[in-house]
Coordinates of N, CA and C in Angstrom, one line a residue:
M27 N 2.1 24.0 3.1 CA 2.3 22.6 3.7 C 1.9 21.6 2.6
T28 N 2.7 20.6 2.4 CA 2.4 19.6 1.4 C 1.3 18.7 1.8
N29 N 0.7 18.1 0.8 CA -0.4 17.1 1.1 C 0.2 15.9 1.9
E30 N 1.4 15.5 1.7 CA 2.0 14.4 2.5 C 2.0 14.7 3.9
H31 N 2.5 16.0 4.3 CA 2.5 16.3 5.7 C 1.1 16.3 6.3
L32 N 0.1 16.8 5.6 CA -1.2 16.8 6.1 C -1.8 15.4 6.3
H33 N -1.4 14.5 5.3 CA -1.9 13.1 5.3 C -1.3 12.4 6.6
F34 N 0.0 12.5 6.8 CA 0.6 11.8 7.9 C 0.2 12.4 9.3
M35 N -0.1 13.7 9.3 CA -0.5 14.3 10.6 C -2.0 13.9 10.9
R36 N -2.8 13.8 9.8 CA -4.2 13.3 10.0 C -4.2 11.9 10.5
R37 N -3.2 11.1 10.0 CA -3.1 9.7 10.5 C -2.8 9.7 12.0
A38 N -1.8 10.5 12.4 CA -1.5 10.6 13.8 C -2.7 11.0 14.7
I39 N -3.5 11.9 14.2 CA -4.7 12.4 14.9 C -5.7 11.2 14.9
F40 N -5.9 10.5 13.8 CA -6.8 9.3 13.8 C -6.3 8.3 14.9
L41 N -5.1 8.1 14.9 CA -4.5 7.1 15.9 C -4.8 7.6 17.4
A42 N -4.7 8.9 17.6 CA -5.1 9.5 18.9 C -6.5 9.1 19.3
R43 N -7.4 9.3 18.3 CA -8.8 8.9 18.5 C -8.9 7.4 18.9
E44 N -8.2 6.6 18.2 CA -8.2 5.1 18.4 C -7.7 4.8 19.8
G45 N -6.6 5.5 20.2 CA -6.1 5.3 21.6 C -7.1 5.7 22.6
K46 N -7.8 6.8 22.4 CA -8.8 7.3 23.4 C -9.9 6.3 23.4
A47 N -10.4 5.8 22.3 CA -11.5 4.8 22.3 C -11.1 3.5 23.0
K48 N -9.9 3.2 23.1 CA -9.4 2.0 23.8 C -9.1 2.3 25.3
G49 N -9.4 3.5 25.8 CA -9.1 3.9 27.2 C -7.7 4.3 27.5
N50 N -6.9 4.6 26.5 CA -5.6 5.1 26.7 C -5.6 6.6 26.5
G51 N -4.4 7.2 26.6 CA -4.4 8.6 26.4 C -4.6 8.9 24.9
A52 N -5.2 10.1 24.7 CA -5.6 10.5 23.3 C -4.5 11.1 22.5
F53 N -3.4 10.3 22.3 CA -2.2 10.7 21.6 C -1.8 9.7 20.5
G54 N -1.5 10.1 19.3 CA -1.1 9.2 18.3 C 0.1 9.7 17.6
A55 N 0.9 8.8 17.0 CA 2.1 9.2 16.3 C 2.4 8.3 15.2
V56 N 3.2 8.8 14.2 CA 3.5 8.1 13.0 C 5.0 8.5 12.7
I57 N 5.8 7.5 12.3 CA 7.1 7.8 11.8 C 7.2 7.4 10.3
V58 N 7.8 8.4 9.6 CA 7.8 8.3 8.1 C 9.2 8.4 7.6
K59 N 9.5 7.6 6.6 CA 10.8 7.7 5.9 C 10.5 7.6 4.4
N60 N 11.0 8.5 3.6 CA 10.8 8.5 2.2 C 9.3 8.4 1.8
N61 N 8.5 9.2 2.5 CA 7.1 9.2 2.3 C 6.4 7.9 2.5
K62 N 7.0 7.0 3.4 CA 6.4 5.7 3.7 C 6.3 5.6 5.2
I63 N 5.1 5.2 5.7 CA 5.0 5.0 7.1 C 5.8 3.7 7.6
I64 N 6.7 4.0 8.5 CA 7.6 2.9 9.0 C 7.0 2.3 10.3
A65 N 6.4 3.2 11.1 CA 5.7 2.7 12.3 C 4.6 3.7 12.7
E66 N 3.6 3.2 13.4 CA 2.5 4.1 13.8 C 1.9 3.5 15.1
G67 N 1.2 4.3 15.8 CA 0.6 3.8 17.0 C 0.0 4.9 17.9
H68 N -0.5 4.5 19.0 CA -1.1 5.5 19.9 C -0.6 5.2 21.3
N69 N -0.9 6.1 22.2 CA -0.5 5.9 23.6 C -1.1 4.6 24.1
V70 N -0.3 3.8 24.8 CA -0.7 2.5 25.3 C -0.4 2.4 26.8
V71 N -0.2 3.5 27.5 CA 0.1 3.6 28.9 C -0.8 2.7 29.7
T72 N -2.1 3.0 29.6 CA -3.1 2.3 30.4 C -3.2 0.8 30.0
E73 N -3.2 0.6 28.7 CA -3.3 -0.8 28.2 C -2.2 -1.7 28.6
N74 N -0.9 -1.1 28.6 CA 0.3 -1.9 28.9 C 0.7 -1.7 30.4
K75 N 0.0 -0.8 31.1 CA 0.4 -0.5 32.5 C 1.9 -0.1 32.5
D76 N 2.3 0.7 31.6 CA 3.7 1.2 31.5 C 3.7 2.7 31.2
C77 N 4.1 3.5 32.1 CA 4.1 4.9 32.0 C 5.0 5.5 30.9
T78 N 5.8 4.6 30.4 CA 6.7 5.1 29.3 C 6.2 4.9 27.9
Q79 N 5.0 4.3 27.8 CA 4.5 4.0 26.5 C 3.6 5.1 25.9
H80 N 4.2 6.3 25.9 CA 3.6 7.4 25.1 C 3.6 7.0 23.7
A81 N 2.8 7.6 22.9 CA 2.7 7.3 21.4 C 4.0 7.4 20.8
E82 N 4.7 8.5 21.0 CA 6.0 8.8 20.4 C 7.1 7.7 20.7
L83 N 7.2 7.4 22.0 CA 8.2 6.5 22.4 C 7.9 5.1 21.8
S84 N 6.6 4.7 21.9 CA 6.2 3.5 21.3 C 6.5 3.3 19.8
V85 N 6.3 4.4 19.1 CA 6.5 4.3 17.6 C 8.0 4.4 17.3
I86 N 8.8 5.1 18.1 CA 10.2 5.1 18.0 C 10.8 3.7 18.1
Q87 N 10.3 3.0 19.1 CA 10.8 1.6 19.4 C 10.4 0.7 18.2
K88 N 9.2 0.8 17.7 CA 8.7 0.0 16.6 C 9.5 0.4 15.3
A89 N 9.8 1.6 15.1 CA 10.5 2.0 13.9 C 11.9 1.5 13.9
C90 N 12.6 1.6 15.1 CA 13.9 1.1 15.2 C 14.0 -0.4 14.9
N91 N 13.0 -1.1 15.4 CA 12.9 -2.5 15.1 C 12.6 -2.8 13.6
A92 N 11.7 -2.0 13.0 CA 11.4 -2.2 11.6 C 12.6 -2.0 10.7
L93 N 13.4 -1.0 11.1 CA 14.6 -0.6 10.3 C 15.8 -1.3 10.7
D94 N 15.7 -2.1 11.8 CA 16.9 -2.8 12.4 C 18.0 -1.8 12.6
S95 N 17.7 -0.7 13.3 CA 18.6 0.3 13.5 C 18.4 1.0 14.9
K96 N 19.5 1.5 15.5 CA 19.3 2.2 16.8 C 19.0 3.7 16.5
T97 N 19.1 4.1 15.3 CA 18.7 5.5 15.0 C 17.7 5.5 13.9
L98 N 17.1 6.7 13.7 CA 16.0 6.9 12.7 C 16.4 8.1 11.8
K99 N 17.7 8.1 11.4 CA 18.1 9.2 10.5 C 17.3 9.1 9.2
G100 N 16.9 10.3 8.8 CA 16.1 10.4 7.6 C 14.6 10.2 7.8
C101 N 14.2 10.1 9.1 CA 12.8 9.9 9.5 C 12.2 11.2 10.0
T102 N 10.9 11.3 9.9 CA 10.1 12.4 10.4 C 9.1 11.8 11.3
L103 N 8.8 12.5 12.4 CA 7.8 12.1 13.4 C 6.6 13.0 13.3
Y104 N 5.4 12.4 13.2 CA 4.2 13.2 13.2 C 3.4 12.8 14.4
T105 N 3.1 13.7 15.3 CA 2.4 13.4 16.5 C 1.3 14.4 16.8
S106 N 0.2 13.8 17.4 CA -1.0 14.7 17.6 C -0.8 15.8 18.6
C107 N 0.2 15.6 19.5 CA 0.6 16.7 20.5 C 2.1 16.8 20.6
I108 N 2.5 18.0 20.9 CA 4.0 18.2 21.0 C 4.5 17.2 22.1
P109 N 5.6 16.6 21.8 CA 6.2 15.5 22.7 C 6.6 16.1 24.1
C110 N 6.4 15.3 25.1 CA 6.9 15.6 26.4 C 8.5 15.5 26.4
M111 N 9.1 15.8 27.6 CA 10.5 15.7 27.7 C 11.1 14.3 27.4
M112 N 10.4 13.3 27.9 CA 10.8 11.9 27.7 C 10.8 11.6 26.2
C113 N 9.8 12.0 25.5 CA 9.6 11.7 24.1 C 10.5 12.6 23.2
L114 N 10.7 13.8 23.6 CA 11.7 14.7 22.9 C 13.1 14.1 23.0
G115 N 13.4 13.6 24.2 CA 14.8 13.0 24.5 C 15.0 11.8 23.6
A116 N 13.9 10.9 23.5 CA 14.0 9.7 22.7 C 14.1 10.1 21.2
S117 N 13.4 11.2 20.8 CA 13.5 11.7 19.4 C 14.9 12.2 19.1
Y118 N 15.5 12.9 20.0 CA 16.9 13.4 19.9 C 17.9 12.2 19.7
W119 N 17.8 11.2 20.6 CA 18.7 10.1 20.5 C 18.5 9.2 19.3
A120 N 17.3 9.2 18.8 CA 16.9 8.5 17.6 C 17.4 9.2 16.3
K121 N 17.7 10.5 16.5 CA 18.2 11.3 15.4 C 17.1 11.6 14.4
I122 N 15.8 11.8 14.9 CA 14.7 12.1 14.0 C 15.0 13.5 13.5
E123 N 14.7 13.7 12.2 CA 15.1 15.0 11.5 C 14.1 16.1 11.8
A124 N 12.8 15.8 11.9 CA 11.8 16.8 12.1 C 10.6 16.2 12.8
I125 N 10.0 17.1 13.6 CA 8.8 16.6 14.4 C 7.6 17.6 14.0
Y126 N 6.6 17.0 13.4 CA 5.4 17.8 13.1 C 4.4 17.4 14.3
Y127 N 3.8 18.4 14.9 CA 2.9 18.2 16.0 C 1.6 19.0 15.8
G128 N 0.5 18.5 16.4 CA -0.7 19.2 16.4 C -0.9 20.1 17.5
A129 N -1.3 19.6 18.7 CA -1.6 20.5 19.9 C -0.3 20.9 20.5
S130 N -0.3 22.0 21.1 CA 0.9 22.6 21.8 C 1.0 22.1 23.2
A131 N 2.1 22.4 23.9 CA 2.2 22.1 25.3 C 1.2 22.9 26.1
K132 N 0.9 24.2 25.7 CA -0.1 25.0 26.4 C -1.5 24.4 26.2
D133 N -1.7 23.9 25.0 CA -3.0 23.3 24.7 C -3.2 22.1 25.6
A134 N -2.1 21.2 25.7 CA -2.2 20.0 26.6 C -2.4 20.4 28.0
K135 N -1.8 21.5 28.5 CA -2.0 21.9 29.9 C -3.4 22.4 30.1
D136 N -3.9 23.1 29.1 CA -5.3 23.6 29.2 C -6.3 22.4 29.3
F137 N -6.0 21.3 28.8 CA -6.8 20.1 28.8 C -6.5 19.1 29.9
G138 N -5.6 19.5 30.8 CA -5.2 18.7 31.9 C -4.1 17.7 31.8
F139 N -3.4 17.8 30.6 CA -2.2 17.0 30.4 C -1.0 17.9 30.7
I140 N -0.5 17.8 31.9 CA 0.5 18.7 32.4 C 1.9 18.2 32.3
Y141 N 2.8 18.9 31.7 CA 4.2 18.6 31.5 C 4.9 19.1 32.8
T142 N 6.2 18.8 32.9 CA 7.0 19.2 34.1 C 7.2 20.7 34.0
N143 N 7.5 21.3 35.1 CA 7.8 22.7 35.2 C 9.0 23.0 34.4
M144 N 10.0 22.1 34.3 CA 11.2 22.3 33.6 C 10.9 22.4 32.1
Y145 N 9.9 21.7 31.6 CA 9.5 21.8 30.2 C 9.0 23.2 29.9
Y146 N 8.1 23.7 30.7 CA 7.6 25.0 30.5 C 8.6 26.1 30.7
A147 N 9.6 25.9 31.5 CA 10.6 26.9 31.8 C 11.6 27.1 30.6
Y148 N 11.7 26.0 29.8 CA 12.6 26.1 28.7 C 12.0 26.9 27.6
S149 N 12.7 27.7 27.0 CA 12.2 28.6 25.9 C 11.5 27.8 24.8
E150 N 10.3 28.2 24.5 CA 9.6 27.5 23.4 C 10.4 27.7 22.0
E151 N 10.9 28.9 21.9 CA 11.7 29.2 20.6 C 12.9 28.3 20.5
N152 N 13.6 28.1 21.7 CA 14.8 27.3 21.7 C 14.4 25.8 21.4
R153 N 13.3 25.4 22.1 CA 12.9 24.0 21.9 C 12.5 23.7 20.4
T154 N 11.8 24.7 19.8 CA 11.4 24.5 18.4 C 12.6 24.4 17.5
K155 N 13.6 25.2 17.8 CA 14.8 25.2 16.9 C 15.6 24.0 17.1
E156 N 15.8 23.6 18.4 CA 16.7 22.4 18.7 C 16.1 21.1 18.2
F157 N 14.8 21.0 18.2 CA 14.2 19.7 17.9 C 13.5 19.8 16.5
N158 N 13.6 20.9 15.8 CA 13.0 21.1 14.5 C 11.5 20.8 14.6
L159 N 10.8 21.5 15.4 CA 9.4 21.3 15.7 C 8.5 22.2 14.8
I160 N 7.5 21.6 14.1 CA 6.6 22.4 13.2 C 5.2 22.0 13.6
Q161 N 4.4 23.1 13.9 CA 3.0 22.8 14.3 C 2.1 22.7 13.1
L162 N 1.2 21.8 13.1 CA 0.3 21.5 12.0 C -1.0 21.0 12.4
L163 N -2.1 21.5 11.9 CA -3.5 21.0 12.2 C -3.8 21.0 13.7
R164 N -3.5 22.1 14.3 CA -3.7 22.2 15.8 C -5.2 22.0 16.1
D165 N -6.1 22.6 15.4 CA -7.5 22.5 15.8 C -8.1 21.1 15.6
E166 N -7.6 20.4 14.6 CA -8.0 19.0 14.4 C -7.5 18.1 15.6
A167 N -6.2 18.4 16.0 CA -5.6 17.6 17.1 C -6.4 17.9 18.4
I168 N -6.7 19.1 18.7 CA -7.4 19.4 19.9 C -8.8 18.8 20.0
A169 N -9.4 18.8 18.8 CA -10.8 18.2 18.7 C -10.9 16.8 19.3
V170 N -9.8 16.0 19.2 CA -9.9 14.7 19.8 C -10.1 14.7 21.3
W171 N -9.6 15.7 21.9 CA -9.8 15.8 23.4 C -11.2 16.2 23.8
T172 N -12.0 16.8 22.9 CA -13.3 17.3 23.2 C -14.4 16.5 22.7
E173 N -14.1 15.4 21.9 CA -15.1 14.6 21.3 C -15.7 13.6 22.3

């Protein structure tokens, strides 16, 4: 794994801590294009009283605005936890090329962040292939939930 991937993933994990400190969900995300951060943020569901403002969806919206584009071709998403169905769907429509994630769906479930049954029923192998998911720094990502 290159230092760039580790750097951007650690930034997403840092943002998860920041979100948790503000009373939001402990999830962070960063969108990168050409080794440059285009958008970053954390879950703001509680802060904004908006159940759709997961870290990934929030940064996808910010990145589209920053690039003045409805797609994010050539971009990579780094997220502290594997995206839920809503965020995976948004990543698909945004045409994000790869998603690096820290904690898995099973990890999230073990810590009380439960995805839909449909999510768990879909083959992890198929999901990984379809969305180009790559796990990175799992233990560091999970640590945010236990601090």
